[in-house]
Tab-separated table of C-alpha atoms and ligand atoms in Angstrom:
chain	number	residue	atom	x	y	z
A	1	MET	CA	0.000	0.000	0.000
A	2	GLU	CA	2.698	2.403	1.034
A	3	SER	CA	4.848	1.723	-2.006
A	4	HIS	CA	1.781	2.236	-4.211
A	5	ALA	CA	1.147	5.652	-2.651
A	6	GLU	CA	4.823	6.451	-2.945
A	7	SER	CA	4.900	5.643	-6.605
A	8	ILE	CA	1.896	7.906	-7.172
A	9	VAL	CA	3.694	10.800	-5.495
A	10	GLU	CA	6.866	9.992	-7.438
A	11	ASN	CA	4.987	10.319	-10.706
A	12	LEU	CA	2.984	13.442	-9.960
A	13	THR	CA	3.666	16.415	-12.198
A	14	THR	CA	2.875	18.592	-9.188
A	15	ALA	CA	5.956	19.312	-7.117
A	16	VAL	CA	5.501	17.979	-3.587
A	17	VAL	CA	7.689	19.018	-0.674
A	18	VAL	CA	7.152	17.731	2.862
A	19	ALA	CA	8.520	19.754	5.782
A	20	ASP	CA	8.521	18.969	9.489
A	21	ALA	CA	7.217	21.233	12.251
A	22	ALA	CA	10.602	23.015	12.335
A	23	LEU	CA	10.098	23.750	8.631
A	24	ARG	CA	12.968	21.562	7.521
A	25	VAL	CA	12.516	19.641	4.294
A	26	ARG	CA	11.870	15.952	4.948
A	27	ALA	CA	11.004	14.705	1.471
A	28	VAL	CA	10.586	15.884	-2.099
A	29	ASN	CA	9.244	14.152	-5.202
A	30	PRO	CA	10.976	14.185	-8.638
A	31	ALA	CA	8.754	17.022	-9.886
A	32	GLY	CA	9.940	18.999	-6.847
A	33	GLU	CA	13.579	18.281	-7.688
A	34	ILE	CA	12.961	19.567	-11.213
A	35	LEU	CA	11.187	22.698	-10.003
A	36	PHE	CA	13.863	23.653	-7.449
A	37	GLU	CA	16.643	22.467	-9.771
A	38	LEU	CA	18.139	20.560	-6.825
A	39	SER	CA	18.370	16.885	-5.996
A	40	ALA	CA	16.420	15.396	-3.086
A	41	LYS	CA	19.785	14.810	-1.410
A	42	GLN	CA	20.582	18.509	-1.583
A	43	MET	CA	17.145	19.493	-0.307
A	44	VAL	CA	16.349	17.075	2.509
A	45	GLY	CA	17.388	18.400	5.909
A	46	GLN	CA	17.613	22.013	4.700
A	47	PRO	CA	15.456	24.705	6.281
A	48	LEU	CA	12.671	25.480	3.801
A	49	GLU	CA	13.550	29.149	4.177
A	50	ARG	CA	17.030	28.614	2.771
A	51	LEU	CA	15.686	26.974	-0.380
A	52	TRP	CA	12.851	29.402	-0.675
A	53	PRO	CA	13.426	32.688	1.208
A	54	GLN	CA	9.997	34.010	0.182
A	55	THR	CA	8.360	31.584	2.614
A	56	ALA	CA	10.083	33.125	5.651
A	57	PRO	CA	7.291	35.665	6.264
A	58	LEU	CA	4.799	32.791	6.106
A	59	ALA	CA	6.366	30.820	8.969
A	60	GLY	CA	3.675	31.975	11.411
A	61	LEU	CA	0.983	30.948	9.013
A	62	PHE	CA	2.559	27.503	8.611
A	63	ALA	CA	2.552	27.090	12.402
A	64	ASP	CA	-1.177	27.902	12.401
A	65	ILE	CA	-1.828	25.354	9.691
A	66	LEU	CA	-0.004	22.699	11.697
A	67	GLN	CA	-2.143	23.559	14.700
A	68	SER	CA	-5.486	23.845	13.001
A	69	ALA	CA	-4.975	21.212	10.294
A	70	HIS	CA	-6.408	23.609	7.751
A	71	SER	CA	-4.857	24.106	4.379
A	72	PHE	CA	-4.124	27.298	2.553
A	73	THR	CA	-3.395	28.260	-1.029
A	74	ARG	CA	-1.348	31.200	-2.220
A	75	ARG	CA	-1.237	32.005	-5.909
A	76	GLY	CA	1.643	33.389	-7.905
A	77	LEU	CA	4.267	33.222	-5.137
A	78	PRO	CA	7.736	33.938	-6.570
A	79	LEU	CA	10.271	31.130	-6.368
A	80	PRO	CA	13.801	32.340	-7.098
A	81	LEU	CA	16.024	29.981	-9.045
A	82	PRO	CA	19.600	30.488	-10.195
A	83	GLY	CA	19.433	33.285	-12.747
A	84	ARG	CA	15.654	33.586	-12.895
A	85	GLU	CA	12.444	33.539	-10.970
A	86	VAL	CA	9.303	31.502	-11.572
A	87	LEU	CA	5.805	31.958	-10.188
A	88	VAL	CA	4.088	29.105	-8.413
A	89	ASP	CA	0.711	28.375	-6.905
A	90	VAL	CA	1.242	26.809	-3.491
A	91	THR	CA	-1.090	24.759	-1.356
A	92	ALA	CA	0.087	23.867	2.126
A	93	THR	CA	-1.697	21.131	4.068
A	94	ALA	CA	-0.998	19.741	7.520
A	95	ILE	CA	-0.582	15.990	7.846
A	96	LEU	CA	-1.247	15.042	11.440
A	97	PRO	CA	0.443	12.164	13.219
A	98	SER	CA	-1.657	9.014	13.110
A	99	SER	CA	-1.171	5.322	12.656
A	100	GLU	CA	-2.580	5.746	9.154
A	101	SER	CA	-0.122	8.440	8.066
A	102	GLY	CA	2.681	6.623	9.878
A	103	LEU	CA	3.926	9.979	11.137
A	104	GLN	CA	5.275	10.536	14.646
A	105	GLU	CA	4.859	14.295	14.425
A	106	ALA	CA	2.856	16.678	12.311
A	107	ALA	CA	4.242	17.626	8.929
A	108	LEU	CA	3.442	20.189	6.259
A	109	LEU	CA	2.804	19.098	2.729
A	110	PHE	CA	3.402	21.676	0.026
A	111	GLU	CA	2.025	21.240	-3.468
A	112	LEU	CA	3.600	23.580	-5.970
A	113	ASN	CA	2.479	24.258	-9.540
A	114	GLN	CA	4.474	26.498	-11.790
A	115	VAL	CA	1.953	29.004	-13.115
A	116	ASP	CA	3.567	30.024	-16.388
A	117	ARG	CA	3.985	26.347	-17.193
A	118	LEU	CA	0.264	25.675	-16.712
A	119	ARG	CA	-0.485	28.557	-19.005
A	120	ARG	CA	1.890	27.116	-21.574
A	121	LEU	CA	0.181	23.726	-21.384
A	122	ALA	CA	-3.292	25.179	-21.878
A	123	HIS	CA	-2.003	27.144	-24.833
A	124	GLU	CA	-0.334	24.060	-26.261
A	125	GLU	CA	-3.442	21.945	-26.060
A	126	GLU	CA	-5.362	24.608	-27.867
A	127	LEU	CA	-2.648	24.698	-30.518
A	128	VAL	CA	-2.818	20.950	-31.088
A	129	ASP	CA	-6.628	20.949	-31.251
A	130	ARG	CA	-6.676	23.804	-33.712
A	131	HIS	CA	-4.010	22.191	-35.822
A	132	LEU	CA	-5.884	18.886	-36.024
A	133	ALA	CA	-9.097	20.608	-37.054
A	134	GLN	CA	-7.305	22.564	-39.776
A	135	ARG	CA	-5.520	19.541	-41.117
A	136	ALA	CA	-8.823	17.726	-41.546
A	137	VAL	CA	-10.336	20.618	-43.504
A	138	VAL	CA	-7.266	21.133	-45.644
A	139	ARG	CA	-6.880	17.433	-46.446
A	140	GLY	CA	-10.524	17.254	-47.504
A	141	LEU	CA	-10.148	20.329	-49.658
A	142	ALA	CA	-6.925	19.078	-51.247
A	143	HIS	CA	-8.638	15.809	-52.100
A	144	GLU	CA	-11.605	17.607	-53.671
A	145	ILE	CA	-9.330	19.741	-55.840
A	146	LYS	CA	-7.101	16.876	-56.928
A	147	ASN	CA	-9.696	14.818	-58.789
A	148	PRO	CA	-11.106	17.491	-61.110
A	149	LEU	CA	-7.590	18.754	-61.635
A	150	GLY	CA	-6.540	15.408	-63.074
A	151	GLY	CA	-9.537	15.497	-65.421
A	152	LEU	CA	-8.757	19.036	-66.477
A	153	ARG	CA	-5.170	18.182	-67.321
A	154	GLY	CA	-6.142	15.034	-69.205
A	155	ALA	CA	-8.731	16.925	-71.264
A	156	ALA	CA	-6.175	19.618	-72.126
A	157	GLN	CA	-3.765	16.935	-73.335
A	158	LEU	CA	-6.427	15.389	-75.582
A	159	LEU	CA	-7.359	18.779	-76.919
A	160	GLU	CA	-3.742	19.596	-77.640
A	161	ARG	CA	-3.565	16.837	-80.233
A	162	LYS	CA	-6.373	18.449	-82.226
A	163	LEU	CA	-4.862	21.883	-82.237
A	164	SER	CA	-2.360	23.511	-84.548
A	165	GLU	CA	1.086	24.329	-83.164
A	166	SER	CA	0.217	28.024	-82.693
A	167	GLU	CA	-2.964	27.170	-80.762
A	168	ARG	CA	-1.192	24.714	-78.483
A	169	GLU	CA	0.221	27.535	-76.426
A	170	TYR	CA	-3.195	27.739	-74.676
A	171	THR	CA	-3.407	24.089	-73.744
A	172	ARG	CA	0.180	24.247	-72.510
A	173	ILE	CA	-0.791	27.044	-70.148
A	174	ILE	CA	-3.644	24.884	-68.830
A	175	ILE	CA	-1.310	21.921	-68.332
A	176	ARG	CA	1.423	23.994	-66.724
A	177	GLU	CA	-0.979	25.702	-64.339
A	178	ALA	CA	-2.668	22.384	-63.521
A	179	ASP	CA	0.768	20.981	-62.630
A	180	ARG	CA	1.539	23.980	-60.460
A	181	LEU	CA	-1.796	23.575	-58.656
A	182	GLN	CA	-1.154	19.871	-58.288
A	183	GLY	CA	2.159	20.610	-56.595
A	184	LEU	CA	0.487	23.085	-54.267
A	185	VAL	CA	-2.284	20.663	-53.390
A	186	ASP	CA	0.233	17.908	-52.712
A	187	ARG	CA	2.105	20.172	-50.318
A	188	LEU	CA	-1.184	21.185	-48.712
A	189	ALA	CA	-2.140	17.602	-48.076
A	190	GLY	CA	1.185	17.069	-46.348
A	191	PRO	CA	3.261	13.915	-46.203
A	192	THR	CA	1.253	11.008	-47.520
A	193	ARG	CA	3.693	8.143	-47.599
A	194	PRO	CA	3.633	5.870	-44.591
A	195	TYR	CA	6.184	6.275	-41.864
A	196	LEU	CA	9.224	4.104	-41.927
A	197	PRO	CA	10.462	4.693	-38.428
A	198	VAL	CA	14.128	3.977	-37.964
A	199	GLN	CA	16.680	4.942	-35.344
A	200	VAL	CA	17.296	8.648	-35.791
A	201	ASN	CA	20.256	10.653	-34.629
A	202	ILE	CA	19.022	14.238	-34.297
A	203	HIS	CA	22.465	15.619	-35.063
A	204	GLN	CA	22.508	13.906	-38.429
A	205	VAL	CA	19.166	15.583	-39.112
A	206	LEU	CA	20.485	18.999	-38.031
A	207	GLU	CA	23.733	18.593	-39.981
A	208	HIS	CA	21.795	17.610	-43.088
A	209	VAL	CA	19.685	20.758	-42.792
A	210	ARG	CA	22.834	22.789	-42.153
A	211	SER	CA	24.484	21.616	-45.356
A	212	LEU	CA	21.313	22.191	-47.409
A	213	ILE	CA	20.950	25.727	-46.060
A	214	LEU	CA	24.640	26.482	-46.591
A	215	ALA	CA	24.288	25.388	-50.204
A	216	GLU	CA	21.288	27.718	-50.599
A	217	VAL	CA	22.539	30.857	-48.885
A	218	GLY	CA	26.176	30.988	-49.926
A	219	GLU	CA	28.789	33.274	-48.377
A	220	GLY	CA	28.305	35.787	-45.610
A	221	TYR	CA	25.868	33.759	-43.599
A	222	VAL	CA	26.672	32.338	-40.180
A	223	LEU	CA	25.262	28.949	-39.262
A	224	ARG	CA	26.318	28.100	-35.749
A	225	ARG	CA	25.895	24.777	-33.948
A	226	ASP	CA	25.118	24.350	-30.264
A	227	TYR	CA	24.603	20.641	-29.723
A	228	ASP	CA	24.265	18.433	-26.688
A	229	PRO	CA	26.164	15.355	-27.907
A	230	SER	CA	24.703	13.097	-25.214
A	231	ILE	CA	21.227	12.990	-26.811
A	232	PRO	CA	20.310	9.360	-27.554
A	233	GLU	CA	18.875	8.060	-30.800
A	234	PHE	CA	15.118	7.652	-31.077
A	235	ALA	CA	12.516	6.139	-33.411
A	236	GLY	CA	11.373	8.508	-36.134
A	237	ASP	CA	11.357	9.341	-39.813
A	238	PRO	CA	14.622	11.130	-40.636
A	239	ASP	CA	13.492	12.465	-44.046
A	240	GLN	CA	10.427	14.079	-42.593
A	241	LEU	CA	12.360	15.491	-39.664
A	242	VAL	CA	14.845	17.028	-42.108
A	243	GLN	CA	11.864	18.527	-43.934
A	244	ALA	CA	10.434	19.986	-40.715
A	245	VAL	CA	13.705	21.530	-39.523
A	246	LEU	CA	14.516	22.701	-43.053
A	247	ASN	CA	11.206	24.588	-43.184
A	248	LEU	CA	12.123	26.330	-39.914
A	249	ALA	CA	15.645	27.117	-41.107
A	250	ARG	CA	14.455	28.463	-44.468
A	251	ASN	CA	12.063	30.771	-42.662
A	252	ALA	CA	14.953	31.976	-40.503
A	253	VAL	CA	17.003	32.746	-43.625
A	254	GLN	CA	14.060	34.543	-45.233
A	255	ALA	CA	13.268	36.470	-42.018
A	256	PRO	CA	15.795	37.942	-43.096
A	257	SER	CA	18.668	37.236	-40.747
A	258	HIS	CA	22.456	36.974	-40.702
A	259	LEU	CA	22.873	34.283	-38.128
A	260	ILE	CA	21.212	30.959	-37.429
A	261	ILE	CA	21.944	28.781	-34.435
A	262	LEU	CA	20.956	25.121	-34.592
A	263	ARG	CA	20.618	23.857	-31.054
A	264	SER	CA	19.846	20.531	-29.404
A	265	ARG	CA	18.987	19.971	-25.775
A	266	ILE	CA	17.314	17.395	-23.601
A	267	GLU	CA	14.469	17.910	-21.128
A	268	ARG	CA	13.492	15.490	-18.389
A	269	GLN	CA	9.926	14.856	-17.251
A	270	PHE	CA	8.494	17.166	-19.856
A	271	THR	CA	4.856	17.468	-20.900
A	272	ILE	CA	3.852	17.775	-24.546
A	273	GLY	CA	0.139	18.287	-25.054
A	274	GLN	CA	-1.369	16.103	-22.364
A	275	ARG	CA	1.369	13.526	-22.161
A	276	ARG	CA	4.298	13.594	-19.859
A	277	HIS	CA	7.508	12.078	-21.164
A	278	LYS	CA	10.598	10.990	-19.279
A	279	LEU	CA	12.888	12.411	-21.940
A	280	VAL	CA	12.117	15.050	-24.507
A	281	LEU	CA	14.401	16.362	-27.198
A	282	ARG	CA	14.472	20.066	-27.948
A	283	ALA	CA	15.748	20.937	-31.405
A	284	GLU	CA	15.884	24.680	-31.967
A	285	VAL	CA	16.400	27.036	-34.861
A	286	GLU	CA	17.315	30.495	-33.632
A	287	ASP	CA	17.792	33.548	-35.829
A	288	ASP	CA	18.687	37.205	-35.340
A	289	GLY	CA	16.064	38.530	-37.765
A	290	PRO	CA	13.337	41.107	-37.102
A	291	GLY	CA	10.934	38.605	-35.516
A	292	VAL	CA	7.541	37.198	-36.470
A	293	PRO	CA	5.191	39.979	-37.631
A	294	GLN	CA	2.703	40.840	-34.891
A	295	ALA	CA	-0.282	40.351	-37.179
A	296	LEU	CA	0.618	36.719	-37.889
A	297	ARG	CA	1.373	35.571	-34.350
A	298	ASP	CA	-1.923	33.886	-33.547
A	299	THR	CA	-2.339	32.137	-36.869
A	300	LEU	CA	1.277	31.399	-37.730
A	301	PHE	CA	0.888	27.634	-37.981
A	302	TYR	CA	-2.229	27.814	-40.139
A	303	PRO	CA	-1.792	26.755	-43.751
A	304	MET	CA	-1.664	29.632	-46.244
A	305	VAL	CA	-0.610	32.173	-43.622
A	306	THR	CA	2.387	34.031	-44.956
A	307	GLY	CA	4.185	37.315	-44.489
A	308	HIS	CA	6.049	37.057	-47.799
A	309	ALA	CA	4.673	38.007	-51.190
A	310	ALA	CA	6.054	34.840	-52.757
A	311	GLY	CA	5.382	32.520	-49.810
A	312	THR	CA	2.755	29.798	-49.883
A	313	GLY	CA	2.433	29.776	-46.103
A	314	LEU	CA	2.731	26.006	-45.882
A	315	GLY	CA	6.175	25.554	-44.346
A	316	LEU	CA	5.164	25.850	-40.701
A	317	SER	CA	1.911	23.960	-41.123
A	318	ILE	CA	3.788	21.020	-42.649
A	319	ALA	CA	6.517	21.188	-40.002
A	320	GLN	CA	3.905	21.167	-37.231
A	321	ASP	CA	2.215	18.186	-38.860
A	322	ILE	CA	5.467	16.242	-38.964
A	323	ALA	CA	6.182	17.123	-35.335
A	324	ARG	CA	2.750	15.918	-34.315
A	325	ARG	CA	3.176	12.642	-36.162
A	326	HIS	CA	6.229	12.076	-34.023
A	327	GLY	CA	4.207	12.810	-30.887
A	328	GLY	CA	5.878	16.206	-30.682
A	329	LEU	CA	5.107	19.881	-31.078
A	330	ILE	CA	6.638	23.077	-32.444
A	331	GLU	CA	6.503	26.284	-30.437
A	332	TYR	CA	8.177	29.622	-30.876
A	333	THR	CA	9.192	32.752	-29.072
A	334	SER	CA	10.028	35.859	-31.019
A	335	ARG	CA	11.303	39.359	-30.436
A	336	PRO	CA	13.444	41.554	-32.662
A	337	ALA	CA	16.934	40.044	-33.058
A	338	ARG	CA	15.964	36.761	-31.417
A	339	THR	CA	13.405	34.332	-32.783
A	340	VAL	CA	13.508	30.720	-31.681
A	341	PHE	CA	11.429	27.919	-33.148
A	342	THR	CA	11.577	24.829	-30.977
A	343	LEU	CA	10.732	21.316	-32.032
A	344	PHE	CA	9.895	19.176	-29.001
A	345	LEU	CA	10.094	15.423	-29.644
A	346	PRO	CA	9.539	12.666	-27.098
A	347	LEU	CA	12.563	10.380	-27.003
A	348	ARG	CA	10.904	7.027	-26.927
A	349	GLN	CA	12.386	3.788	-28.007
A	350	GLU	CA	9.259	2.281	-29.514
A	351	TYR	CA	7.444	4.008	-32.335
A	352	ASP	CA	3.822	4.717	-31.462
A	353	PRO	CA	1.786	5.991	-34.418
A	354	THR	CA	-1.053	7.186	-32.182
A	355	GLY	CA	1.526	9.633	-30.760
B	401	ATP	N1	12.050	32.917	-38.145
B	401	ATP	C1	11.086	33.747	-38.541
B	401	ATP	N2	11.227	35.107	-38.386
B	401	ATP	C2	10.251	35.947	-38.781
B	401	ATP	N3	9.084	35.561	-39.343
B	401	ATP	C3	8.881	34.239	-39.521
B	401	ATP	C4	9.859	33.273	-39.135
B	401	ATP	N4	9.368	32.047	-39.426
B	401	ATP	C5	8.154	32.249	-39.982
B	401	ATP	N5	7.861	33.560	-40.054
B	401	ATP	C6	6.630	34.168	-40.602
B	401	ATP	O1	5.662	33.144	-40.685
B	401	ATP	C7	5.134	33.076	-42.005
B	401	ATP	C8	4.660	31.682	-42.302
B	401	ATP	O2	5.750	30.799	-42.463
B	401	ATP	P1	5.575	29.502	-43.348
B	401	ATP	O3	6.895	28.797	-43.399
B	401	ATP	O4	4.417	28.729	-42.857
B	401	ATP	O5	5.217	30.074	-44.769
B	401	ATP	P2	6.145	30.856	-45.800
B	401	ATP	O6	7.571	30.793	-45.376
B	401	ATP	O7	5.568	32.210	-45.972
B	401	ATP	O8	5.923	30.031	-47.149
B	401	ATP	P3	6.501	28.557	-47.499
B	401	ATP	O9	7.253	28.087	-46.310
B	401	ATP	O10	5.317	27.723	-47.776
B	401	ATP	O11	7.366	28.779	-48.674
B	401	ATP	C9	6.258	33.584	-42.874
B	401	ATP	O12	5.772	34.073	-44.098
B	401	ATP	C10	6.865	34.689	-42.011
B	401	ATP	O13	6.137	35.887	-42.144
B	402	MG	MG1	8.405	28.971	-44.935
């Protein structure tokens, strides 16, 4: 029973810290270690106040809670971390000594939820939902256009045979434009061939994109690498991942910018959409361009949304689709001189098409 309860606490995404009546940390779950950026070993035995000075003024309140066995919640309490500060919602509850709790003396249980992270998750879910709905519409539309287009092209070809050389110019225009539309519709529909998941090394993907971009942009452009070489291989489709990252990198070049940084990092216990993963890969494309135009920010991943006269507005939609097929997600942050598109991918060993 106890080990069952323990394993539940171990797997919570809520950070849990238990302190004794003297407000010393007695236990912390893995989500707590991640939040405080300290190991349980470093935390246990420490006065809570040392880890989290902002709780010092609340010491009296904690004593009351221990007495009265009430709980209290405080929203948006700052938690300082090395180099930054995050906001957390905190609920403190007294656990009283009893044979059931197995405690000799009363303890305080703190549940901490990082607020900005919750906001990010809600936003992410919305993003995934919206994306799925759009894909369904666009796929249907692409399919509807494709069939008559084939007929149109075929009819133009037949007609061409009956026409004189000078008149054929017209049927050629029909055929050429039908082919152009066909290409557009194919891109709209997104990748159609089935996945052939193999072991993928993300750095091979990034290096492939790097060499393609270098071949396209020529001299005077800086393409920097910032890789974490310890990232393990994972199951995925390398061609499609190259396509996704290439779309991000091309956008960075067209931003326009002078510098691109390709970055890889690893995240532990990270949530994508509604699923928490033990290990998540972060592949980033950063550029020093002017940033995403304000007017496009809310609809950026929609198909046909573009800020360029010659753009089709499909690059990001396709990249997001590929990310999703891998169980992942693309997000971005953007301000002048620093725009970062991040591809989050769960690092799982087995390929799971329901992702
Ligand atoms: N790194 C970036 N910096 C600034 N704006 C960006 C960046 N990436 C994307 N954008 C904006 O988002 C728009 C949509 O990008 P998306 O790749 O979907 O389409 P596109 O580049 O316009 O056309 P396509 O990729 O189909 O050729 C771009 O037109 C651009 O305005
Ligand atoms: Mg693009």
